[in-house]
Amino acid sequence: MKIYANHAHVFQKEVREDGTIDCLKRVMDICGIERAVAFAPFYSLFDCGVGRAGDNPNCWLAAQIEHDDNLYGFGVVDFERDDLDAQVRQISALGLNGIKLHPAFQKFRLDGEKAFAVYRAAEEEGLPVSFHSGVHWHRISDYNVLLHDEIAYHFPKLRFSMEHVGGYSFFKEAVAVMVNNRGGRVFAGLTSVFDTEMNRFWYLGRTRVEELLWQTGAEQCIFGLDFPYNNAERISEAISAVYSLSATDEDKEKILGGNLMRFIRLD
């Protein structure tokens, strides 16, 4: 079974030595992962002095994976700036395949004016968005999982994933958003949902994941890595957990790759 995975954070070596693209590829080899989506580092985690003059995280990532057929790139936006529309257009022009957003880390409201400007441009450019969801130590009212329903309502052509599927605390809210927006554009990111130790705040376990499949179907689930926060051992355990689900081989193949290609429209 070919494995294509979402949600790999990558960094410059000077910023995080175990989070480089080379490290990601080694982990992919160990875990039998053929293709993966690499997330550009947020602006606050990017060292402009390391890259070429004028580089930003999106330019850096695009250059790093330009000739790699097994890596796809998701760009980031800087909410401290006002040119949000232009930033999204640049992500598209660079040939990147989507956008990652983390409302708690980036401290923006999911239904705020700035966020809506990003969604509007992403929808027009055909770029999917991966949202980090679940408790992330910021004011919950800014990133309440139910606000994703507002995004789906106002941007009916935007494809997006809720990574961690709301986590341990907001799983049912994430399921509610998915059930309320059937039609193949709202996805559940099965990322760090099987680990009871390091990532217990996003733990769902086999029972909840099977409830998710029962409620929404396998077509809307995408396997994610959370590299480098998850190492090869944890990622291999997560892959084994997917294999152990009481689902058909066809559904497992969708979760472990087919749905990701549909999400970024490369199927």
Coordinates of C-alpha atoms in Angstrom, one line a residue:
M1 CA 0.0 0.0 0.0
K2 CA 1.5 3.3 -1.1
I3 CA 1.6 5.9 1.7
Y4 CA 1.3 9.6 1.1
A5 CA 1.3 11.7 4.2
N6 CA 0.3 15.3 5.2
H7 CA 1.7 17.6 7.9
A8 CA 5.5 17.5 8.0
H9 CA 7.0 20.7 9.5
V10 CA 10.4 21.4 8.0
F11 CA 13.0 23.9 9.1
Q12 CA 16.4 25.3 8.2
K13 CA 19.3 23.3 9.7
E14 CA 20.3 26.3 11.7
V15 CA 16.9 26.6 13.3
R16 CA 16.1 22.9 14.0
E17 CA 18.7 20.3 13.1
D18 CA 16.3 17.3 13.3
G19 CA 13.7 19.1 11.2
T20 CA 15.4 19.5 7.9
I21 CA 14.1 18.2 4.6
D22 CA 16.9 15.6 4.5
C23 CA 15.8 14.4 8.0
L24 CA 12.2 14.2 6.8
K25 CA 13.3 12.1 3.8
R26 CA 15.2 9.7 6.0
V27 CA 12.1 9.3 8.2
M28 CA 10.0 8.7 5.1
D29 CA 12.4 5.9 4.0
I30 CA 12.3 4.3 7.4
C31 CA 8.5 4.4 7.6
G32 CA 7.9 3.4 4.0
I33 CA 6.3 6.7 3.1
E34 CA 6.5 7.5 -0.6
R35 CA 5.3 11.1 -0.7
A36 CA 4.7 13.8 1.9
V37 CA 3.5 17.4 2.3
A38 CA 6.1 19.7 3.8
F39 CA 4.9 22.7 5.7
A40 CA 7.0 25.9 5.4
P41 CA 8.2 27.3 8.8
F42 CA 6.3 30.2 10.2
Y43 CA 7.9 33.6 9.7
S44 CA 8.8 33.8 13.4
L45 CA 10.7 30.5 13.1
F46 CA 12.6 31.4 9.9
D47 CA 16.1 32.8 9.8
C48 CA 16.2 35.3 7.0
G49 CA 20.0 35.5 7.3
V50 CA 20.5 31.9 6.4
G51 CA 18.9 31.9 2.9
R52 CA 19.3 34.0 -0.1
A53 CA 18.7 37.7 0.0
G54 CA 15.0 38.4 -0.2
D55 CA 14.0 34.9 0.9
N56 CA 11.0 34.2 3.0
P57 CA 9.8 30.8 4.3
N58 CA 7.7 30.2 1.1
C59 CA 10.5 31.0 -1.3
W60 CA 12.9 28.9 0.7
L61 CA 10.6 25.9 0.7
A62 CA 9.8 26.2 -3.0
A63 CA 13.5 26.3 -3.8
Q64 CA 14.2 23.3 -1.5
I65 CA 11.7 21.0 -3.1
E66 CA 11.7 22.3 -6.6
H67 CA 13.2 19.1 -8.1
D68 CA 11.8 16.6 -5.7
D69 CA 8.8 14.7 -7.1
N70 CA 8.0 13.1 -3.7
L71 CA 7.5 16.3 -1.7
Y72 CA 4.7 18.8 -2.0
G73 CA 4.8 22.2 -0.3
F74 CA 2.3 24.2 1.8
G75 CA 3.2 27.9 2.4
V76 CA 2.5 30.2 5.3
V77 CA 1.2 33.7 5.7
D78 CA 2.4 36.5 8.0
F79 CA -0.6 37.9 9.9
E80 CA 1.5 40.8 11.1
R81 CA 1.4 42.2 7.6
D82 CA -1.5 43.7 5.7
D83 CA -0.7 42.2 2.2
L84 CA -2.4 38.9 3.0
D85 CA -4.0 38.6 -0.4
A86 CA -0.6 39.2 -2.1
Q87 CA 1.0 36.6 0.2
V88 CA -1.5 33.9 -0.9
R89 CA -1.0 34.8 -4.5
Q90 CA 2.8 34.4 -4.1
I91 CA 2.3 31.0 -2.5
S92 CA 0.3 30.0 -5.6
A93 CA 2.8 31.6 -8.0
L94 CA 5.7 29.7 -6.4
G95 CA 4.0 26.4 -7.3
L96 CA 3.2 25.4 -3.7
N97 CA 0.2 23.2 -3.2
G98 CA -1.6 24.7 -0.2
I99 CA -1.4 26.8 3.0
K100 CA -0.9 25.8 6.7
L101 CA -2.6 28.0 9.3
H102 CA -2.3 27.8 13.1
P103 CA -4.7 30.3 14.7
A104 CA -3.5 29.7 18.2
F105 CA 0.2 30.0 17.4
Q106 CA -0.3 32.8 15.0
K107 CA -2.9 34.5 17.2
F108 CA -5.6 35.3 14.7
R109 CA -9.4 34.7 14.9
L110 CA -10.6 31.9 12.6
D111 CA -13.6 34.1 11.6
G112 CA -11.7 37.4 11.6
E113 CA -11.4 39.9 8.8
K114 CA -7.8 39.1 8.1
A115 CA -8.4 35.4 8.1
F116 CA -11.3 35.8 5.7
A117 CA -9.0 37.7 3.3
V118 CA -6.7 34.6 3.3
Y119 CA -9.5 32.2 2.7
R120 CA -11.0 34.3 -0.1
A121 CA -7.7 34.4 -1.9
A122 CA -7.0 30.7 -1.3
E123 CA -10.4 29.8 -2.6
E124 CA -9.8 31.8 -5.8
E125 CA -6.4 30.2 -6.3
G126 CA -7.7 26.7 -5.6
L127 CA -5.3 26.2 -2.6
P128 CA -6.4 23.9 0.2
V129 CA -5.8 24.9 3.8
S130 CA -4.6 22.8 6.7
F131 CA -5.7 24.2 10.1
H132 CA -4.1 23.1 13.4
S133 CA -7.1 22.4 15.6
G134 CA -7.6 21.4 19.3
V135 CA -6.2 23.0 22.4
H136 CA -3.0 24.9 21.7
W137 CA -2.6 27.2 24.7
H138 CA -4.2 30.4 23.4
R139 CA -7.6 32.0 23.9
I140 CA -10.0 29.2 22.8
S141 CA -12.7 31.7 21.5
D142 CA -10.3 32.7 18.7
Y143 CA -10.0 29.2 17.4
N144 CA -13.1 27.4 18.6
V145 CA -13.4 24.3 16.4
L146 CA -17.1 25.1 15.5
L147 CA -15.8 28.3 13.8
H148 CA -14.7 26.0 10.9
D149 CA -18.4 25.7 10.1
E150 CA -18.4 29.5 9.4
I151 CA -15.4 29.1 7.1
A152 CA -17.2 26.3 5.2
Y153 CA -20.4 28.4 5.0
H154 CA -18.8 31.6 3.7
F155 CA -16.3 29.9 1.4
P156 CA -18.2 27.0 -0.3
K157 CA -15.4 26.1 -2.7
L158 CA -12.5 26.1 -0.1
R159 CA -11.0 22.7 0.8
F160 CA -9.6 22.5 4.3
S161 CA -8.5 20.0 6.9
M162 CA -8.8 20.2 10.6
E163 CA -5.6 18.7 11.8
H164 CA -5.8 16.6 15.0
V165 CA -9.6 16.6 14.4
G166 CA -10.2 18.9 17.3
G167 CA -8.0 16.8 19.6
Y168 CA -9.2 15.1 22.7
S169 CA -11.2 18.1 23.9
F170 CA -13.1 19.1 20.7
F171 CA -13.4 15.9 18.7
K172 CA -17.2 15.9 18.7
E173 CA -17.2 19.6 17.5
A174 CA -14.9 18.7 14.6
V175 CA -17.2 15.7 13.7
A176 CA -20.2 18.1 13.8
V177 CA -18.5 20.5 11.3
M178 CA -17.7 17.6 9.0
V179 CA -21.2 16.1 9.1
N180 CA -22.7 19.5 8.5
N181 CA -20.6 20.1 5.4
R182 CA -20.7 16.9 3.4
G183 CA -19.5 17.0 -0.1
G184 CA -15.8 16.2 0.0
R185 CA -14.2 19.5 0.9
V186 CA -13.8 19.3 4.8
F187 CA -11.2 16.8 5.9
A188 CA -10.1 15.3 9.1
G189 CA -6.3 15.3 9.6
L190 CA -5.3 12.1 11.5
T191 CA -2.2 13.7 12.9
S192 CA -0.8 12.8 16.3
V193 CA -4.1 11.1 17.3
F194 CA -2.8 7.7 18.3
D195 CA -0.1 8.6 20.8
T196 CA -1.0 8.5 24.5
E197 CA 2.3 9.9 25.7
M198 CA 3.8 12.9 23.9
N199 CA 0.6 14.1 22.2
R200 CA -2.1 13.1 24.7
F201 CA -3.9 16.5 24.2
W202 CA -4.7 15.4 20.6
Y203 CA -5.2 11.7 21.4
L204 CA -8.3 10.1 19.8
G205 CA -7.3 6.4 19.7
R206 CA -8.8 3.6 17.6
T207 CA -12.3 3.8 19.0
R208 CA -12.8 7.5 18.2
V209 CA -11.2 7.2 14.8
E210 CA -13.6 4.4 14.0
E211 CA -16.5 6.5 15.2
L212 CA -15.2 9.2 12.9
L213 CA -15.2 6.8 9.9
W214 CA -18.7 5.6 10.9
Q215 CA -20.0 9.2 11.0
T216 CA -18.3 10.7 8.0
G217 CA -16.8 7.9 5.9
A218 CA -13.2 7.2 5.0
E219 CA -13.1 9.6 2.1
Q220 CA -12.6 12.6 4.3
C221 CA -9.7 11.4 6.5
I222 CA -6.0 12.2 5.8
F223 CA -3.0 10.7 7.6
G224 CA -0.5 13.2 8.9
L225 CA 3.0 12.9 10.4
D226 CA 3.6 15.9 12.7
F227 CA 7.3 15.6 11.8
P228 CA 9.7 16.3 13.5
Y229 CA 7.7 16.4 16.7
N230 CA 6.9 12.8 16.0
N231 CA 10.0 10.6 15.2
A232 CA 10.2 7.6 12.9
E233 CA 9.1 5.2 15.7
R234 CA 6.0 7.2 16.6
I235 CA 5.1 7.6 12.9
S236 CA 5.5 3.9 12.3
E237 CA 3.2 3.2 15.3
A238 CA 0.6 5.6 13.9
I239 CA 0.7 3.8 10.5
S240 CA 0.3 0.5 12.2
A241 CA -2.7 1.9 14.1
V242 CA -4.3 2.8 10.8
Y243 CA -3.7 -0.7 9.5
S244 CA -5.3 -2.1 12.6
L245 CA -8.6 -0.2 12.1
S246 CA -11.7 -2.3 11.3
A247 CA -12.0 -0.8 7.9
T248 CA -11.6 -2.2 4.4
D249 CA -8.2 -2.2 2.7
E250 CA -9.7 0.2 0.2
D251 CA -10.6 2.7 2.9
K252 CA -7.2 2.3 4.6
E253 CA -5.6 3.1 1.2
K254 CA -7.7 6.3 1.0
I255 CA -6.7 7.4 4.5
L256 CA -3.0 6.7 3.8
G257 CA -2.7 8.5 0.5
G258 CA -5.6 8.6 -1.9
N259 CA -7.5 11.3 0.0
L260 CA -4.4 13.5 0.3
M261 CA -4.0 13.5 -3.5
R262 CA -7.6 14.5 -3.8
F263 CA -7.2 17.2 -1.1
I264 CA -4.4 18.9 -3.1
R265 CA -6.0 17.9 -6.4
L266 CA -3.2 15.8 -7.7
D267 CA -5.3 12.6 -8.1

